[in-house]
Every structure is written in C-alpha cells, then in structure tokens.
PDB file of C-alpha atoms in Angstrom:
ATOM      1  CA  GLU A 243      16.922  -1.022  -4.065  1.00  0.00           C
ATOM      2  CA  LEU A 244      13.633  -1.870  -5.724  1.00  0.00           C
ATOM      3  CA  LYS A 245      12.212   0.960  -7.823  1.00  0.00           C
ATOM      4  CA  VAL A 246       8.643   1.088  -9.075  1.00  0.00           C
ATOM      5  CA  GLU A 247       7.742   3.703 -11.646  1.00  0.00           C
ATOM      6  CA  GLN A 248       4.297   4.523 -12.923  1.00  0.00           C
ATOM      7  CA  ASN A 249       3.380   6.595 -15.901  1.00  0.00           C
ATOM      8  CA  PRO A 250       1.695   8.781 -16.507  1.00  0.00           C
ATOM      9  CA  LEU A 251       1.532  10.445 -13.096  1.00  0.00           C
ATOM     10  CA  PHE A 252      -1.427  12.559 -14.153  1.00  0.00           C
ATOM     11  CA  LEU A 253      -4.119  11.452 -16.557  1.00  0.00           C
ATOM     12  CA  SER A 254      -7.057  13.540 -17.670  1.00  0.00           C
ATOM     13  CA  MET A 255      -9.545  11.574 -19.734  1.00  0.00           C
ATOM     14  CA  GLN A 256     -12.853  12.169 -21.366  1.00  0.00           C
ATOM     15  CA  GLU A 257     -15.693   9.861 -20.543  1.00  0.00           C
ATOM     16  CA  GLY A 258     -15.923   7.014 -23.015  1.00  0.00           C
ATOM     17  CA  LYS A 259     -12.222   6.998 -23.921  1.00  0.00           C
ATOM     18  CA  ASN A 260      -9.667   4.240 -23.355  1.00  0.00           C
ATOM     19  CA  TYR A 261      -6.254   4.570 -21.782  1.00  0.00           C
ATOM     20  CA  THR A 262      -3.462   2.544 -20.175  1.00  0.00           C
ATOM     21  CA  ILE A 263      -1.401   3.156 -17.048  1.00  0.00           C
ATOM     22  CA  TYR A 264       2.038   1.560 -16.997  1.00  0.00           C
ATOM     23  CA  CYS A 265       3.987   0.212 -14.038  1.00  0.00           C
ATOM     24  CA  ASN A 266       7.667  -0.690 -14.446  1.00  0.00           C
ATOM     25  CA  TYR A 267       9.734  -2.244 -11.679  1.00  0.00           C
ATOM     26  CA  SER A 268      13.407  -2.963 -11.271  1.00  0.00           C
ATOM     27  CA  THR A 269      13.705  -6.393  -9.640  1.00  0.00           C
ATOM     28  CA  THR A 270      12.286  -9.873 -10.006  1.00  0.00           C
ATOM     29  CA  SER A 271       8.799 -10.270  -8.663  1.00  0.00           C
ATOM     30  CA  ASP A 272       6.031 -12.780  -9.044  1.00  0.00           C
ATOM     31  CA  ARG A 273       3.310 -10.774  -7.393  1.00  0.00           C
ATOM     32  CA  LEU A 274       2.044  -7.328  -8.201  1.00  0.00           C
ATOM     33  CA  TYR A 275      -0.929  -5.444  -6.871  1.00  0.00           C
ATOM     34  CA  TRP A 276      -3.084  -2.613  -8.131  1.00  0.00           C
ATOM     35  CA  TYR A 277      -4.870  -0.360  -5.648  1.00  0.00           C
ATOM     36  CA  ARG A 278      -7.299   2.516  -5.912  1.00  0.00           C
ATOM     37  CA  GLN A 279      -7.290   5.407  -3.463  1.00  0.00           C
ATOM     38  CA  ASP A 280      -9.975   8.090  -3.227  1.00  0.00           C
ATOM     39  CA  PRO A 281      -9.032  11.445  -1.638  1.00  0.00           C
ATOM     40  CA  GLY A 282      -8.576  11.128   2.119  1.00  0.00           C
ATOM     41  CA  LYS A 283      -9.299   7.408   2.032  1.00  0.00           C
ATOM     42  CA  SER A 284      -7.350   4.199   2.388  1.00  0.00           C
ATOM     43  CA  LEU A 285      -6.327   1.753  -0.303  1.00  0.00           C
ATOM     44  CA  GLU A 286      -8.854  -0.427  -2.060  1.00  0.00           C
ATOM     45  CA  SER A 287      -7.456  -3.601  -3.570  1.00  0.00           C
ATOM     46  CA  LEU A 288      -8.283  -3.932  -7.277  1.00  0.00           C
ATOM     47  CA  PHE A 289      -6.146  -6.768  -8.604  1.00  0.00           C
ATOM     48  CA  VAL A 290      -3.550  -9.277  -7.465  1.00  0.00           C
ATOM     49  CA  LEU A 291      -1.354 -10.610 -10.275  1.00  0.00           C
ATOM     50  CA  LEU A 292       0.628 -13.676  -9.291  1.00  0.00           C
ATOM     51  CA  SER A 293       2.275 -15.036 -12.415  1.00  0.00           C
ATOM     52  CA  ASN A 294       3.737 -14.085 -15.745  1.00  0.00           C
ATOM     53  CA  GLY A 295       1.011 -13.462 -18.280  1.00  0.00           C
ATOM     54  CA  ALA A 296      -1.674 -13.025 -15.634  1.00  0.00           C
ATOM     55  CA  VAL A 297      -4.629 -10.970 -16.810  1.00  0.00           C
ATOM     56  CA  LYS A 298      -7.524  -9.929 -14.617  1.00  0.00           C
ATOM     57  CA  GLN A 299     -10.590  -7.868 -15.443  1.00  0.00           C
ATOM     58  CA  GLU A 300     -13.198  -6.187 -13.301  1.00  0.00           C
ATOM     59  CA  GLY A 301     -15.719  -3.949 -14.997  1.00  0.00           C
ATOM     60  CA  ARG A 302     -13.944  -1.295 -17.052  1.00  0.00           C
ATOM     61  CA  LEU A 303     -10.503  -2.121 -15.637  1.00  0.00           C
ATOM     62  CA  MET A 304      -8.138  -4.812 -16.848  1.00  0.00           C
ATOM     63  CA  ALA A 305      -4.682  -5.512 -15.428  1.00  0.00           C
ATOM     64  CA  SER A 306      -1.875  -7.613 -16.852  1.00  0.00           C
ATOM     65  CA  LEU A 307       1.588  -8.695 -15.776  1.00  0.00           C
ATOM     66  CA  ASP A 308       4.716  -9.427 -17.822  1.00  0.00           C
ATOM     67  CA  THR A 309       7.372 -10.551 -15.349  1.00  0.00           C
ATOM     68  CA  LYS A 310      10.035 -10.874 -18.035  1.00  0.00           C
ATOM     69  CA  ALA A 311       9.641  -7.239 -19.034  1.00  0.00           C
ATOM     70  CA  ARG A 312       9.004  -6.266 -15.408  1.00  0.00           C
ATOM     71  CA  LEU A 313       5.921  -4.429 -16.558  1.00  0.00           C
ATOM     72  CA  SER A 314       2.305  -4.322 -15.512  1.00  0.00           C
ATOM     73  CA  THR A 315      -0.480  -2.398 -17.206  1.00  0.00           C
ATOM     74  CA  LEU A 316      -3.862  -1.173 -16.022  1.00  0.00           C
ATOM     75  CA  HIS A 317      -6.159  -0.599 -18.975  1.00  0.00           C
ATOM     76  CA  ILE A 318      -9.242   1.559 -18.680  1.00  0.00           C
ATOM     77  CA  THR A 319     -12.047   0.963 -21.140  1.00  0.00           C
ATOM     78  CA  ALA A 320     -14.769   3.548 -21.826  1.00  0.00           C
ATOM     79  CA  ALA A 321     -13.932   5.632 -18.790  1.00  0.00           C
ATOM     80  CA  VAL A 322     -16.672   6.984 -16.543  1.00  0.00           C
ATOM     81  CA  HIS A 323     -16.494   9.743 -13.936  1.00  0.00           C
ATOM     82  CA  ASP A 324     -16.672   7.237 -11.053  1.00  0.00           C
ATOM     83  CA  LEU A 325     -13.224   5.958 -12.018  1.00  0.00           C
ATOM     84  CA  SER A 326     -11.642   9.264 -11.000  1.00  0.00           C
ATOM     85  CA  ALA A 327      -9.132   8.399  -8.239  1.00  0.00           C
ATOM     86  CA  THR A 328      -5.441   7.745  -7.671  1.00  0.00           C
ATOM     87  CA  TYR A 329      -4.197   4.347  -8.826  1.00  0.00           C
ATOM     88  CA  PHE A 330      -1.134   2.668  -7.371  1.00  0.00           C
ATOM     89  CA  CYS A 331       0.780  -0.384  -8.405  1.00  0.00           C
ATOM     90  CA  ALA A 332       2.762  -2.164  -5.707  1.00  0.00           C
ATOM     91  CA  VAL A 333       5.415  -4.825  -6.091  1.00  0.00           C
ATOM     92  CA  ASP A 334       6.228  -7.629  -3.699  1.00  0.00           C
ATOM     93  CA  PRO A 335       9.767  -8.711  -4.585  1.00  0.00           C
ATOM     94  CA  THR A 336      10.618 -12.376  -4.978  1.00  0.00           C
ATOM     95  CA  VAL A 337      12.075 -13.616  -1.724  1.00  0.00           C
ATOM     96  CA  PRO A 338      14.009 -16.734  -0.754  1.00  0.00           C
ATOM     97  CA  ARG A 339      11.985 -19.799   0.195  1.00  0.00           C
ATOM     98  CA  GLY A 340      10.805 -19.629   3.771  1.00  0.00           C
ATOM     99  CA  THR A 341      10.827 -15.857   4.044  1.00  0.00           C
ATOM    100  CA  SER A 342       7.846 -13.649   3.834  1.00  0.00           C
ATOM    101  CA  TYR A 343       6.018 -11.582   1.333  1.00  0.00           C
ATOM    102  CA  GLY A 344       4.063  -8.457   2.138  1.00  0.00           C
ATOM    103  CA  LYS A 345       6.779  -5.814   2.132  1.00  0.00           C
ATOM    104  CA  LEU A 346       5.373  -3.827  -0.751  1.00  0.00           C
ATOM    105  CA  THR A 347       7.103  -1.110  -2.725  1.00  0.00           C
ATOM    106  CA  PHE A 348       4.587   1.282  -4.268  1.00  0.00           C
ATOM    107  CA  GLY A 349       4.758   3.429  -7.352  1.00  0.00           C
ATOM    108  CA  GLN A 350       4.172   7.162  -7.123  1.00  0.00           C
ATOM    109  CA  GLY A 351       0.555   6.813  -8.134  1.00  0.00           C
ATOM    110  CA  THR A 352      -1.399   7.964 -11.185  1.00  0.00           C
ATOM    111  CA  ILE A 353      -4.026  10.615 -10.554  1.00  0.00           C
ATOM    112  CA  LEU A 354      -6.881   9.904 -12.941  1.00  0.00           C
ATOM    113  CA  THR A 355      -9.525  12.506 -13.658  1.00  0.00           C
ATOM    114  CA  VAL A 356     -12.402  11.609 -15.955  1.00  0.00           C
ATOM    115  CA  HIS A 357     -14.275  14.531 -17.489  1.00  0.00           C
ATOM    116  CA  PRO A 358     -17.772  14.483 -18.998  1.00  0.00           C
TER     117      PRO A 358
ATOM    118  CA  GLU B  50     -15.044  -3.855   4.687  1.00  0.00           C
ATOM    119  CA  THR B  51     -11.543  -5.228   5.158  1.00  0.00           C
ATOM    120  CA  GLY B  52     -11.801  -6.241   8.812  1.00  0.00           C
ATOM    121  CA  VAL B  53      -8.784  -4.090   9.666  1.00  0.00           C
ATOM    122  CA  THR B  54      -9.529  -1.225  12.065  1.00  0.00           C
ATOM    123  CA  GLN B  55      -7.164   1.600  12.916  1.00  0.00           C
ATOM    124  CA  SER B  56      -7.376   4.143  15.715  1.00  0.00           C
ATOM    125  CA  PRO B  57      -7.441   7.009  16.106  1.00  0.00           C
ATOM    126  CA  THR B  58      -8.525   8.295  12.689  1.00  0.00           C
ATOM    127  CA  HIS B  59      -6.872  11.674  13.193  1.00  0.00           C
ATOM    128  CA  LEU B  60      -4.214  12.871  15.601  1.00  0.00           C
ATOM    129  CA  ILE B  61      -2.380  16.139  16.140  1.00  0.00           C
ATOM    130  CA  LYS B  62       0.944  16.221  17.956  1.00  0.00           C
ATOM    131  CA  THR B  63       3.821  18.634  18.375  1.00  0.00           C
ATOM    132  CA  ARG B  64       7.487  18.173  17.562  1.00  0.00           C
ATOM    133  CA  GLY B  65       9.373  16.034  20.062  1.00  0.00           C
ATOM    134  CA  GLN B  66       6.313  14.236  21.374  1.00  0.00           C
ATOM    135  CA  GLN B  67       5.677  10.509  21.178  1.00  0.00           C
ATOM    136  CA  VAL B  68       2.690   8.796  19.564  1.00  0.00           C
ATOM    137  CA  THR B  69       1.135   5.328  19.520  1.00  0.00           C
ATOM    138  CA  LEU B  70      -1.094   4.246  16.654  1.00  0.00           C
ATOM    139  CA  ARG B  71      -3.199   1.104  16.874  1.00  0.00           C
ATOM    140  CA  CYS B  72      -4.403  -1.493  14.446  1.00  0.00           C
ATOM    141  CA  SER B  73      -6.871  -4.294  15.045  1.00  0.00           C
ATOM    142  CA  SER B  74      -6.885  -7.129  12.545  1.00  0.00           C
ATOM    143  CA  GLN B  75      -9.239 -10.000  11.848  1.00  0.00           C
ATOM    144  CA  SER B  76      -8.828 -13.074  13.955  1.00  0.00           C
ATOM    145  CA  GLY B  77      -6.137 -15.258  12.450  1.00  0.00           C
ATOM    146  CA  HIS B  78      -4.295 -12.462  10.636  1.00  0.00           C
ATOM    147  CA  ASN B  79      -0.814 -13.315  11.875  1.00  0.00           C
ATOM    148  CA  THR B  80       1.043 -10.855   9.630  1.00  0.00           C
ATOM    149  CA  VAL B  81       0.797  -7.089   9.891  1.00  0.00           C
ATOM    150  CA  SER B  82       2.701  -4.455   7.945  1.00  0.00           C
ATOM    151  CA  TRP B  83       2.788  -0.719   8.564  1.00  0.00           C
ATOM    152  CA  TYR B  84       3.181   1.932   5.877  1.00  0.00           C
ATOM    153  CA  GLN B  85       3.674   5.695   5.887  1.00  0.00           C
ATOM    154  CA  GLN B  86       2.030   7.714   3.135  1.00  0.00           C
ATOM    155  CA  ALA B  87       3.103  11.331   2.872  1.00  0.00           C
ATOM    156  CA  LEU B  88       0.817  13.714   1.011  1.00  0.00           C
ATOM    157  CA  GLY B  89       0.941  13.144  -2.731  1.00  0.00           C
ATOM    158  CA  GLN B  90       3.145  10.063  -2.528  1.00  0.00           C
ATOM    159  CA  GLY B  91       2.786   6.317  -2.525  1.00  0.00           C
ATOM    160  CA  PRO B  92       2.889   4.409   0.763  1.00  0.00           C
ATOM    161  CA  GLN B  93       6.332   3.454   2.087  1.00  0.00           C
ATOM    162  CA  PHE B  94       6.952   0.229   3.977  1.00  0.00           C
ATOM    163  CA  ILE B  95       7.941   0.812   7.607  1.00  0.00           C
ATOM    164  CA  PHE B  96       8.086  -2.721   9.035  1.00  0.00           C
ATOM    165  CA  GLN B  97       6.304  -6.035   9.210  1.00  0.00           C
ATOM    166  CA  TYR B  98       5.428  -8.248  12.172  1.00  0.00           C
ATOM    167  CA  TYR B  99       4.804 -11.967  11.864  1.00  0.00           C
ATOM    168  CA  ARG B 100       3.652 -13.967  14.862  1.00  0.00           C
ATOM    169  CA  GLU B 101       4.623 -11.136  17.214  1.00  0.00           C
ATOM    170  CA  GLU B 102       8.169 -10.714  15.951  1.00  0.00           C
ATOM    171  CA  GLU B 103       9.592  -8.085  13.619  1.00  0.00           C
ATOM    172  CA  ASN B 104       9.997  -9.647  10.203  1.00  0.00           C
ATOM    173  CA  GLY B 105      11.570  -6.999   8.024  1.00  0.00           C
ATOM    174  CA  ARG B 106      12.031  -3.265   8.129  1.00  0.00           C
ATOM    175  CA  GLY B 107      12.114  -0.496   5.581  1.00  0.00           C
ATOM    176  CA  ASN B 108      14.305   2.572   5.552  1.00  0.00           C
ATOM    177  CA  PHE B 109      12.985   4.129   8.759  1.00  0.00           C
ATOM    178  CA  PRO B 110      14.987   5.151  11.846  1.00  0.00           C
ATOM    179  CA  PRO B 111      14.802   3.251  15.152  1.00  0.00           C
ATOM    180  CA  ARG B 112      12.468   5.843  16.655  1.00  0.00           C
ATOM    181  CA  PHE B 113       9.795   4.019  14.658  1.00  0.00           C
ATOM    182  CA  SER B 114       9.009   0.842  16.563  1.00  0.00           C
ATOM    183  CA  GLY B 115       6.180  -1.625  16.786  1.00  0.00           C
ATOM    184  CA  LEU B 116       4.498  -4.421  18.634  1.00  0.00           C
ATOM    185  CA  GLN B 117       2.136  -7.193  17.654  1.00  0.00           C
ATOM    186  CA  PHE B 118      -0.032  -8.881  20.267  1.00  0.00           C
ATOM    187  CA  PRO B 119      -1.519 -12.385  20.521  1.00  0.00           C
ATOM    188  CA  ASN B 120      -5.033 -10.986  19.986  1.00  0.00           C
ATOM    189  CA  TYR B 121      -4.082  -9.877  16.419  1.00  0.00           C
ATOM    190  CA  SER B 122      -3.784  -6.222  17.349  1.00  0.00           C
ATOM    191  CA  SER B 123      -0.636  -4.199  16.796  1.00  0.00           C
ATOM    192  CA  GLU B 124       0.916  -0.825  17.533  1.00  0.00           C
ATOM    193  CA  LEU B 125       3.180   1.616  15.778  1.00  0.00           C
ATOM    194  CA  ASN B 126       5.158   3.857  18.117  1.00  0.00           C
ATOM    195  CA  VAL B 127       7.017   6.934  16.985  1.00  0.00           C
ATOM    196  CA  ASN B 128       9.321   8.818  19.359  1.00  0.00           C
ATOM    197  CA  ALA B 129      10.734  12.325  19.054  1.00  0.00           C
ATOM    198  CA  LEU B 130       8.225  13.344  16.411  1.00  0.00           C
ATOM    199  CA  GLU B 131       9.449  15.495  13.532  1.00  0.00           C
ATOM    200  CA  LEU B 132       7.490  17.662  11.122  1.00  0.00           C
ATOM    201  CA  ASP B 133       8.211  15.192   8.311  1.00  0.00           C
ATOM    202  CA  ASP B 134       6.378  12.486  10.241  1.00  0.00           C
ATOM    203  CA  SER B 135       3.115  14.145   9.224  1.00  0.00           C
ATOM    204  CA  ALA B 136       1.438  11.520   7.041  1.00  0.00           C
ATOM    205  CA  LEU B 137      -1.280   8.903   6.707  1.00  0.00           C
ATOM    206  CA  TYR B 138      -0.218   5.727   8.503  1.00  0.00           C
ATOM    207  CA  LEU B 139      -1.676   2.530   7.153  1.00  0.00           C
ATOM    208  CA  CYS B 140      -1.637  -0.948   8.577  1.00  0.00           C
ATOM    209  CA  ALA B 141      -2.246  -4.003   6.460  1.00  0.00           C
ATOM    210  CA  SER B 142      -2.752  -7.550   7.614  1.00  0.00           C
ATOM    211  CA  SER B 143      -3.169 -11.013   6.159  1.00  0.00           C
ATOM    212  CA  PHE B 144      -3.854 -14.573   7.263  1.00  0.00           C
ATOM    213  CA  ASP B 145      -0.445 -15.672   6.233  1.00  0.00           C
ATOM    214  CA  ILE B 146       2.807 -14.185   5.010  1.00  0.00           C
ATOM    215  CA  LYS B 147       1.991 -15.414   1.496  1.00  0.00           C
ATOM    216  CA  GLN B 148      -1.523 -13.971   1.294  1.00  0.00           C
ATOM    217  CA  PRO B 149      -2.553 -10.530  -0.044  1.00  0.00           C
ATOM    218  CA  GLN B 150      -2.893  -7.844   2.566  1.00  0.00           C
ATOM    219  CA  HIS B 151      -6.013  -5.985   3.640  1.00  0.00           C
ATOM    220  CA  PHE B 152      -5.525  -2.312   4.448  1.00  0.00           C
ATOM    221  CA  GLY B 153      -7.168  -0.379   7.242  1.00  0.00           C
ATOM    222  CA  ASP B 154      -8.572   3.130   6.793  1.00  0.00           C
ATOM    223  CA  GLY B 155      -5.437   4.712   8.230  1.00  0.00           C
ATOM    224  CA  THR B 156      -4.542   7.249  10.895  1.00  0.00           C
ATOM    225  CA  ARG B 157      -3.793  10.760   9.720  1.00  0.00           C
ATOM    226  CA  LEU B 158      -1.036  12.211  11.907  1.00  0.00           C
ATOM    227  CA  SER B 159      -0.286  15.923  11.844  1.00  0.00           C
ATOM    228  CA  ILE B 160       2.799  17.350  13.537  1.00  0.00           C
ATOM    229  CA  LEU B 161       2.775  21.033  14.456  1.00  0.00           C
TER     230      LEU B 161
END
C-alpha cells in the first residue's frame, strides 16, 4: 500500500521567513503533485513534477522531486500572509505501460499559518 | 477556473438514504476520478472512470458506485449512507489518462 507522509503537519511562520515542507512516499513514482487548499474550498494545483531532479518555481514557492530518495520538498521563501492555507502533496504511482495514471494518494496535508 | 463543475455544492441526508453527486467536465476530458475528503484529512481515491468504464478503485465498499456518460459528465452514487460518509466529495478530470487532473469545487455531504 502506497503511503505518503508530509511533515510538518502544522507550520506557524512569521512573515518574511523561509521554511520547507517535506513529502516522503513509499513506492516508485515519476509524477508528484502539490496542491493548495483554502478553508472550505477545493484543490488548487500548484506544481506537477514529472521526473527525477525536477524543480519548479512560482512566486515564493519552489518544489523539487528526488525520485531516488522518494522525497519532494515545497520551499517557501519570505512568507506572506496570503500563503496561509493547507498544502498537500499527492503521488501518482508508476504503473505498467498501457494502464492509467490519475489515482492519486495524498499526504495528510500541512496547515500553514503565516503571522505578521 | 478548471472547467470542472460539481453539483450540488451542499447536501444533507440521513443515515440509510441514497445520494447521487454529479460532475460535469470539459469537453474531451475522457478520464474522471472521484475522491472523498473527510474533515482534516487528505483526499482519498474512490474510483476512476476512463471512456465510460471503471478503471481502478480505491478501498471503498461496493455501495459507492459511479457512471461516466458520453457527454463528459459523471455521477457518484452512494447507497445506505453512514455517518462516516460525511465529507467533501471531489471529482477530477483530464483530457487523457496521462495528463494532470483538474479538480472541481466539490460537494459537501452531511449525514445526520
């Protein structure tokens, strides 16, 4: 059974500080997703990481993927209040040729609160 | 705007009842997956439909069933509702089984 673990589960940051959220998973995968969820809302796609060593950046967020270590990170630079939300990583396990992707296993989520 | 629309947005049912949740995807989205997100948890994969056939199922009992229609809409049906079925139900669709999914806004189901 695929397990996806995020840490920390709760993160309280001051504005302007940097921090990293970690996502470990237990099986081979060549695609990993990061999502943001605001309270009572659906999932907003942040990043899709499709290969070992992939790095993507959007604004103050940067995500990376190490498939050998089965680890992805979401790095927050100079946090601002608007980044307060719950962040999920989700893993799409490697499947045999001809079968489908899209059966995601999510981590528990990291609740990020950014304080002034 | 993801182009994936779910209805209704909120629903209240009682134990033992049956419910149908609907999802309308963009034209051409031939893959749809359904997820259940309980309060404070990550979404859990229920099942996936590809070209109107079930194409994988998570650890959910048979009282959770689905349909996908030629017009790119789909349904999630849940029979014999239990209190633990209270959750946000999300559908996600994509143009192809290898493409990233787009999530709808979800249906929040409450069981009394």
